Coordinates of C-alpha atoms and ligand atoms in Angstrom, one line a residue:
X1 CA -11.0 94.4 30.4
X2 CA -10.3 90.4 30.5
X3 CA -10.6 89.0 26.8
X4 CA -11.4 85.6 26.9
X5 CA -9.9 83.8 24.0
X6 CA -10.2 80.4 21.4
X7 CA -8.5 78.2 19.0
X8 CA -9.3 75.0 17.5
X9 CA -8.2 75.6 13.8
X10 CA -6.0 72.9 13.7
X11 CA -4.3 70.6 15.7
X12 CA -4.0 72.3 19.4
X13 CA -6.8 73.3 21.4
X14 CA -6.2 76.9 23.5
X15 CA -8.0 79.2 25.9
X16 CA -6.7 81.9 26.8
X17 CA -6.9 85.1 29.3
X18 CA -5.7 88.3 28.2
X19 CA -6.1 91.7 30.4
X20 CA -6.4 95.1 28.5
X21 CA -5.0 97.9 30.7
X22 CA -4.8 101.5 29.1
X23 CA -4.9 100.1 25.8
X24 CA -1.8 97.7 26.5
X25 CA -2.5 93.8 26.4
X26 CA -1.2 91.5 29.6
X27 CA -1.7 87.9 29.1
X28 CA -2.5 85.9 32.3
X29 CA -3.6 82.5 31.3
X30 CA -2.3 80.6 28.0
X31 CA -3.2 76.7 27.7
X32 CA -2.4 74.8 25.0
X33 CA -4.0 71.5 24.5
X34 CA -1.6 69.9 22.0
X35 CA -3.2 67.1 20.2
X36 CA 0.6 66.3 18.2
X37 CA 1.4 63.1 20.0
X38 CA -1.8 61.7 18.3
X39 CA -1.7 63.1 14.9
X40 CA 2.4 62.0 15.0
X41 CA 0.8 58.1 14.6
X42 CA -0.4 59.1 10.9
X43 CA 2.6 61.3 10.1
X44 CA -0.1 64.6 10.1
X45 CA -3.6 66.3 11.1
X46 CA -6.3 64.0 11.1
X47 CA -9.2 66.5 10.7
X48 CA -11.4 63.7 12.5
X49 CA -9.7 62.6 14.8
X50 CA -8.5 66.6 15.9
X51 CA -12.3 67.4 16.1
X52 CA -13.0 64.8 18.6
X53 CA -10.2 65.9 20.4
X54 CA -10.6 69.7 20.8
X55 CA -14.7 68.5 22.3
X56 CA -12.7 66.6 25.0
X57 CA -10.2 69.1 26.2
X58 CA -11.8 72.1 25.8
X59 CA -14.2 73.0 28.3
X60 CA -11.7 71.6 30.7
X61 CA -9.0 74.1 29.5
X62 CA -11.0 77.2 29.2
X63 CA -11.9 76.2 33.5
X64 CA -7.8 76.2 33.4
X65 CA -7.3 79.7 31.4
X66 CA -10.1 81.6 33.8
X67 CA -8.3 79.9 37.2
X68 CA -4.9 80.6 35.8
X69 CA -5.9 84.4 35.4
X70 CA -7.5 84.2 38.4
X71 CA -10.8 85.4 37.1
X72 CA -14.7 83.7 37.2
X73 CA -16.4 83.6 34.1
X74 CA -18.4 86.7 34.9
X75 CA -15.2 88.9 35.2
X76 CA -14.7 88.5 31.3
X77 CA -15.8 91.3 28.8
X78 CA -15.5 89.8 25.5
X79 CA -15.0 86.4 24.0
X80 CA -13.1 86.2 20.8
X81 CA -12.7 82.7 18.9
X82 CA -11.2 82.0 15.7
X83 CA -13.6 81.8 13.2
X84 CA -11.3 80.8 9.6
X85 CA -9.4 80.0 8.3
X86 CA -8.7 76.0 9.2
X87 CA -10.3 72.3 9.3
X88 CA -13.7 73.4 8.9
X89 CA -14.9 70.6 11.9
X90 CA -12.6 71.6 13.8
X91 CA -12.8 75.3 13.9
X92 CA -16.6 74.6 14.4
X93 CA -15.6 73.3 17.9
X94 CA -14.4 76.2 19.8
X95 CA -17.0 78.6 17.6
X96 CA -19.7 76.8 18.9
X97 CA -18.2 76.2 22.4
X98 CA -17.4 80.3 22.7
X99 CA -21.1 81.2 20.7
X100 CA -22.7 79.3 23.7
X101 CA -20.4 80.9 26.7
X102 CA -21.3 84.2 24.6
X103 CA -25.1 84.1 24.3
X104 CA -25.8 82.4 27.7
X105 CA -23.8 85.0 30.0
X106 CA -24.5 88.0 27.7
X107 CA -20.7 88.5 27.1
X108 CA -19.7 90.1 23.4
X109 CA -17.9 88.1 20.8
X110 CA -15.7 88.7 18.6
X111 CA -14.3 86.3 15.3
X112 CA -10.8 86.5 14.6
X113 CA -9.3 85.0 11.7
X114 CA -6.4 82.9 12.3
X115 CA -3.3 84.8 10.6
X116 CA -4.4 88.0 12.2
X117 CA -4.2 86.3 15.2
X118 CA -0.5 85.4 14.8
X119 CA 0.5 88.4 14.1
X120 CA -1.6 90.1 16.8
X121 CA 0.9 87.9 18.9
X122 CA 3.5 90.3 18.6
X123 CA 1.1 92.7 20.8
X124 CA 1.5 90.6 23.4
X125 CA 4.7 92.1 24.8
X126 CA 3.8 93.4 28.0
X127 CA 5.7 96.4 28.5
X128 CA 7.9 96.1 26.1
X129 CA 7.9 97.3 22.8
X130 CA 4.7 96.2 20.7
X131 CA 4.7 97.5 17.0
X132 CA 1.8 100.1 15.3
X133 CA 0.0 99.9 12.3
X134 CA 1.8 100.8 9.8
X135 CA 3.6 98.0 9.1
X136 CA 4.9 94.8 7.2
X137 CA 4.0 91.3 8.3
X138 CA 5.0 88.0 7.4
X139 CA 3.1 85.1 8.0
X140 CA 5.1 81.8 8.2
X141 CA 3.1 79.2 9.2
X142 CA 2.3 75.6 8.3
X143 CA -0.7 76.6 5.8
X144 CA 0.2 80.6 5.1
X145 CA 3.7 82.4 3.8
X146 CA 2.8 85.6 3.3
X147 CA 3.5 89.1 3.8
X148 CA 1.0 91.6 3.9
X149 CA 1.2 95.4 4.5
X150 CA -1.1 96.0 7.7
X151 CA -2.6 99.5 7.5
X152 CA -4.3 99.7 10.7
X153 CA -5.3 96.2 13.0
X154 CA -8.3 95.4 10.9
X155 CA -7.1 96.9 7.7
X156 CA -4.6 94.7 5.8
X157 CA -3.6 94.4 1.8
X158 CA -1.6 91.2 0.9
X159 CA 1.3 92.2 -1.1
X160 CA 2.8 88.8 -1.7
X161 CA 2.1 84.7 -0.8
X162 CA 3.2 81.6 -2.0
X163 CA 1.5 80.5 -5.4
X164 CA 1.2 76.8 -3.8
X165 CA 2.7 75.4 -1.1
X166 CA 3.8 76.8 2.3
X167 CA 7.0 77.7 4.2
X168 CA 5.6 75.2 7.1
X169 CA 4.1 72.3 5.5
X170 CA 7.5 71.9 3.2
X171 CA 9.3 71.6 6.1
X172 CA 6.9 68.5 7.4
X173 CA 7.2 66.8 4.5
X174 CA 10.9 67.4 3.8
X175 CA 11.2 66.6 7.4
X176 CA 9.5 63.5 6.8
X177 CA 11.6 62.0 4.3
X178 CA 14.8 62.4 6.0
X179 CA 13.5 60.5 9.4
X180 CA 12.3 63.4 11.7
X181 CA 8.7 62.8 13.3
X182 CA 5.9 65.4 12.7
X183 CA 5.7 68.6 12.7
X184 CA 10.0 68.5 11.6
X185 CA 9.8 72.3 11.9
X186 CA 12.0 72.4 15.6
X187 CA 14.0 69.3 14.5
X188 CA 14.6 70.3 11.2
X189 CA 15.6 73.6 12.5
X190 CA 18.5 71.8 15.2
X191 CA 19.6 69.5 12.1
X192 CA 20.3 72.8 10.3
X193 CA 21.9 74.2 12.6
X194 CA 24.5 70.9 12.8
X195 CA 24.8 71.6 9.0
X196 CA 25.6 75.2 9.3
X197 CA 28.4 74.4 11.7
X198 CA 29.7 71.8 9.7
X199 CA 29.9 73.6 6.9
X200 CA 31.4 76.7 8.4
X201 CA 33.2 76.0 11.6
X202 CA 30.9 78.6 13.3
X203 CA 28.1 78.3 15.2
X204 CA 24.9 80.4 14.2
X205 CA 26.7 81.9 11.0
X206 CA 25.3 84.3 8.3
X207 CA 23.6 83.0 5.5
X208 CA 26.1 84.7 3.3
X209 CA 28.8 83.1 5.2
X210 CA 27.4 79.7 4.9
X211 CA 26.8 80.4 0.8
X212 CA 30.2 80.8 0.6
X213 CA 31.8 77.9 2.4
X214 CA 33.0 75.0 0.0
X215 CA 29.1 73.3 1.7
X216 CA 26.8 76.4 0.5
X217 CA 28.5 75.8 -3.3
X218 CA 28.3 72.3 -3.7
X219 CA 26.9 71.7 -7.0
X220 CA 25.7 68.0 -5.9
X221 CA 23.1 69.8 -3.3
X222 CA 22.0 72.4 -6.0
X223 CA 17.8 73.3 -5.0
X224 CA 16.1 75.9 -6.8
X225 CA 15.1 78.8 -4.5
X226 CA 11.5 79.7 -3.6
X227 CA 11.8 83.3 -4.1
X228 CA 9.9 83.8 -7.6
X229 CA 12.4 85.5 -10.1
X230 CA 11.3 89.5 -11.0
X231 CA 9.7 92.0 -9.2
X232 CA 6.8 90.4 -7.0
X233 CA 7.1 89.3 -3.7
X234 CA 5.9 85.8 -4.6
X235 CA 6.4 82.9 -3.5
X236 CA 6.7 78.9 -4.6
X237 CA 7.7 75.9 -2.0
X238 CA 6.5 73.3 -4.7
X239 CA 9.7 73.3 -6.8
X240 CA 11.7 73.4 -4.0
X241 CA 9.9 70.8 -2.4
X242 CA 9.8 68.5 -5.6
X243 CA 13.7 68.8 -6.1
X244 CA 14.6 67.9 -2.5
X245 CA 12.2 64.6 -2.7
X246 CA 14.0 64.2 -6.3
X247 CA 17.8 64.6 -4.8
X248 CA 16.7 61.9 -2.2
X249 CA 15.5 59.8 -4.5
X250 CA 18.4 60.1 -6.7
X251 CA 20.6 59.5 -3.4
X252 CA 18.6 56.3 -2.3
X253 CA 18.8 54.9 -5.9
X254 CA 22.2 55.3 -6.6
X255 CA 23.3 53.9 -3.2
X256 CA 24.7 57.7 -2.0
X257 CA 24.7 58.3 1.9
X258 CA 22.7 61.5 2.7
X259 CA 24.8 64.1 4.5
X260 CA 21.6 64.9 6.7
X261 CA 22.8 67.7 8.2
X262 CA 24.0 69.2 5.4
X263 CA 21.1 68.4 3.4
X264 CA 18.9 70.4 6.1
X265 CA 21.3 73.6 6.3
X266 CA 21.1 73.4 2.4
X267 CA 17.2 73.3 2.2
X268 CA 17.1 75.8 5.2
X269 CA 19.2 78.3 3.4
X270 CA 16.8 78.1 0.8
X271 CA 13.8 78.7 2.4
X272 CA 15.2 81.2 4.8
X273 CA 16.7 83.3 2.1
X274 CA 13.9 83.4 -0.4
X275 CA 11.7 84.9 2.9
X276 CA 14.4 87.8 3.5
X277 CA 14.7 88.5 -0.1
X278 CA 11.4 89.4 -0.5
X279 CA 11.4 91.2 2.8
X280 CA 14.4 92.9 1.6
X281 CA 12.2 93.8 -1.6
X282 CA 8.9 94.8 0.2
X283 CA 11.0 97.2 2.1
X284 CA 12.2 98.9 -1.2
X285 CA 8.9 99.4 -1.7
X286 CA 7.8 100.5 1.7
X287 CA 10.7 101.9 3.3
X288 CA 10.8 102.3 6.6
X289 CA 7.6 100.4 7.9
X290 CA 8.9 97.8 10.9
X291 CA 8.2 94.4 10.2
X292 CA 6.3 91.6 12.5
X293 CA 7.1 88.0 12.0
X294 CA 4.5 85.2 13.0
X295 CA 3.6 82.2 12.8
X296 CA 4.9 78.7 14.0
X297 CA 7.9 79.0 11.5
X298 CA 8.7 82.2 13.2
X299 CA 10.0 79.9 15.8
X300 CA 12.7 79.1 13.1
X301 CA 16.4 80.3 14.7
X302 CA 17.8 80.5 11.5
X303 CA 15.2 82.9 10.3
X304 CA 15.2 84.7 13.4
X305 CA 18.7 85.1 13.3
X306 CA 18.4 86.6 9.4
X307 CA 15.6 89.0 10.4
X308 CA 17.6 90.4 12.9
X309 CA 20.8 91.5 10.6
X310 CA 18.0 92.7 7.7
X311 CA 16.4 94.6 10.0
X312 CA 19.5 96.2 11.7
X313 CA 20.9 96.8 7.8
X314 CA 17.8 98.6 6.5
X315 CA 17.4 100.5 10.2
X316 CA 13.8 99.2 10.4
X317 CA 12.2 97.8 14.0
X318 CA 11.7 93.8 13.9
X319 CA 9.1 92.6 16.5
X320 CA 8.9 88.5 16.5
X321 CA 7.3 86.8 19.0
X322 CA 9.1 84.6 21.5
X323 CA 9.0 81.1 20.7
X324 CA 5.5 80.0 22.9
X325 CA 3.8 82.9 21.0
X326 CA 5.0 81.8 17.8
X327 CA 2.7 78.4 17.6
X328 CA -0.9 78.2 17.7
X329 CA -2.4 79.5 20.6
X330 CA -5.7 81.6 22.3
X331 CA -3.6 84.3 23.8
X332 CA -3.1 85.6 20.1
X333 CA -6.6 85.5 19.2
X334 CA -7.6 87.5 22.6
X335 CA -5.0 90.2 21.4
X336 CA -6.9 90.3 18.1
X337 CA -10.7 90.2 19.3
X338 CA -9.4 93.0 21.2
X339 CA -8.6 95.4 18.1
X340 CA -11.7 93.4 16.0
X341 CA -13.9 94.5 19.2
X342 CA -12.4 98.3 19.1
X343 CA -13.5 98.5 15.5
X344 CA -16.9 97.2 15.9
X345 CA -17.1 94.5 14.5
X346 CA -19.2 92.5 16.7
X347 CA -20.9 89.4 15.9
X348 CA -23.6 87.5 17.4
X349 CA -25.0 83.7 17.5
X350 CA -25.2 83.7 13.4
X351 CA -21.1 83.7 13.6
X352 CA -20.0 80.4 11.5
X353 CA -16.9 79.0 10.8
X354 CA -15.2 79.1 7.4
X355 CA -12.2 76.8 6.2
X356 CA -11.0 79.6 3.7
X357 CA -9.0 82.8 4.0
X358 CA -11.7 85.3 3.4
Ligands
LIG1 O1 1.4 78.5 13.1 P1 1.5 77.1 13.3 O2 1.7 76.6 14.7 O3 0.2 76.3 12.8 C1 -0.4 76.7 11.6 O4 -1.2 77.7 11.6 O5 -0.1 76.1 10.6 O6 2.7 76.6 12.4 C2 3.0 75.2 12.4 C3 4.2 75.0 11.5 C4 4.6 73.6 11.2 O7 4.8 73.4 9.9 C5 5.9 73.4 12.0 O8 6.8 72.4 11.5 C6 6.5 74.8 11.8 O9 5.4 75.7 12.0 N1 7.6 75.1 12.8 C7 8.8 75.4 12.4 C8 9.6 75.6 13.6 N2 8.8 75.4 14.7 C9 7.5 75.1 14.1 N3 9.4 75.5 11.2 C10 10.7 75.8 11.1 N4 11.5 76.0 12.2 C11 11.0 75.9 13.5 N5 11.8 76.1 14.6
LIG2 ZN1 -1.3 78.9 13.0

């Protein structure tokens, strides 16, 4: 079966081909529309300005997604569009724009909500390993951090999330301050890296090794960690966030030259270590369950590279998608649909879009 997908939650606009064979899912057309060089003008999403956007592109694309796979219109067996969470105009755009395809070539729909659809990404592996329900997932993104224990493909319980800001959207701003353009998440991430290697000599070190280097204890960089203190798998980017802006501050005030890259590795650390703590914690209290990472900070090397030696510590599997995967896009929500369509749960032309989780 060809699964047509759509996003428009945010600030790219995708369609996307997926094929189901024997259960396994193939994908043969991905396009992203990315509206970033736009949105980069104001320093972030412009929710009007991505509506308007995602109407121009996106008939055009979903003509590119069918040729790229190949297929006509008429060759697809279910349409599956993310319905919420996001901008609430601009998820409205490719609901509506999928409701119509739907209803006028009597093709079944599917809604997909967006975080399921990252993680459904990490189905996408061809025939490579994909991992079954049960298991952990983390959600990284620029809106969600959050890991949730995922039952079966439509049955999930959240087991931890940031109280307030997340992983994603502190890395933009961050970013921001310290001269990289929006979204900072892949510059950020190269800074880091400089950092790391500054600090340690070594290129792609461990975390441990960089906490120990003469850099990873300097008092004058001291951030407080995002991991919230006792037993839950909470999170909170907000302190983090206000004490970088604060150590910048203090820097530009009192004349101080900001060791970027060290600054970045410092702030990376942070957030990169408070996410495999509680990782590390959720599989105390899960052992054994694999763990899928998603979501555009998924893209993060640092973190990959972290996930990797927790996984191969605690014996689990680790599936992460590769890097095009990792961002927004319709090939994810396709994989999803797929599993929401399995399950039953069709909708019809009353599907609307919601800018919540639920
Ligand atoms: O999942 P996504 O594409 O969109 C949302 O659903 O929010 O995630 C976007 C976020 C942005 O905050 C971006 O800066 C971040 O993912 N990001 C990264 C990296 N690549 C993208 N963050 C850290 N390291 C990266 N390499
Ligand atoms: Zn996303």
């Amino acid at each position: 079966m060809f699964i047509l997908g759509f996003e428009s939650s945010c600030d790219e606009t995708s369609a996307a081909v997926v094929e189901e064979v024997g259960g396994r899912l193939f994908v043969r057309s991905n396009i992203v529309a990315s509206q970033i060089p736009v949105h980069r003008l104001y320093g972030g999403v412009v929710p009007e300005i991505a509506s308007r956007a995602h109407v121009e592109v996106i008939s055009r694309i979903t003509g590119e997604a069918l040729s790229g796979a190949g297929i006509a219109l008429s060759d697809v067996g279910l349409i599956a569009v993310t319905d919420h969470p996001g901008l609430i105009g601009a998820l409205l755009v490719a609901v509506n724009f999928a409701k119509g395809l739907a209803s006028a070539n009597g093709i079944p729909l599917v809604g997909v909500d967006h975080i399921r659809g990252h993680i459904a990404a990490s189905y996408l592996a061809g025939e490579g390993p994909v991992p079954e329900p049960p298991f952990l997932a983390l959600a990284l993104s620029g809106g969600h951090t959050s890991i949730y224990r995922v039952h079966g493909y439509t049955e999930w319980e959240t087991v931890g999330s940031t109280r307030d800001d997340a992983i994603g959207e502190a890395f933009d701003k961050i970013g921001r301050l310290i001269g990289l353009e929006y979204p900072a998440g892949a510059a950020f991430d190269k800074l880091a890296a400089e950092g790391f290697r500054e600090a340690t000599g070594t290129d792609a070190p461990s975390l441990a090794r960089y906490e120990a280097s003469p850099a990873g204890r300097d008092p004058t960089m001291k951030l407080p960690s995002p991991a919230l203190p006792g037993d839950t798998l909470d999170f909170s980017f907000s302190g983090l966030k206000t004490a970088a802006i604060n150590l910048l501050h203090h820097l530009e005030q009192t004349g101080g030259e900001l060791p970027r890259a060290l600054f970045a590795a410092r702030y990376t650390a942070l957030s990169v270590g408070a996410v495999t703590k509680k990782i590390g914690m959720a599989l105390d209290r899960y052992p054994g369950l694999p763990v899928v990472a998603a979501g555009g900070v998924a893209a993060n090397s640092h973190l990959r590279r972290e996930l990797t030696a927790l996984a191969a510590r605690r014996g689990v599997g680790l599936f992460i998608p590769p890097l095009p995967l990792c961002g927004d896009n319709a090939a994810m929500i396709a994989a999803q649909g797929y599993h929401e369509y399995l399950a039953g749960n069709l909708r019809d032309s009353s599907l609307n879009a919601s800018a919540s989780d639920d």
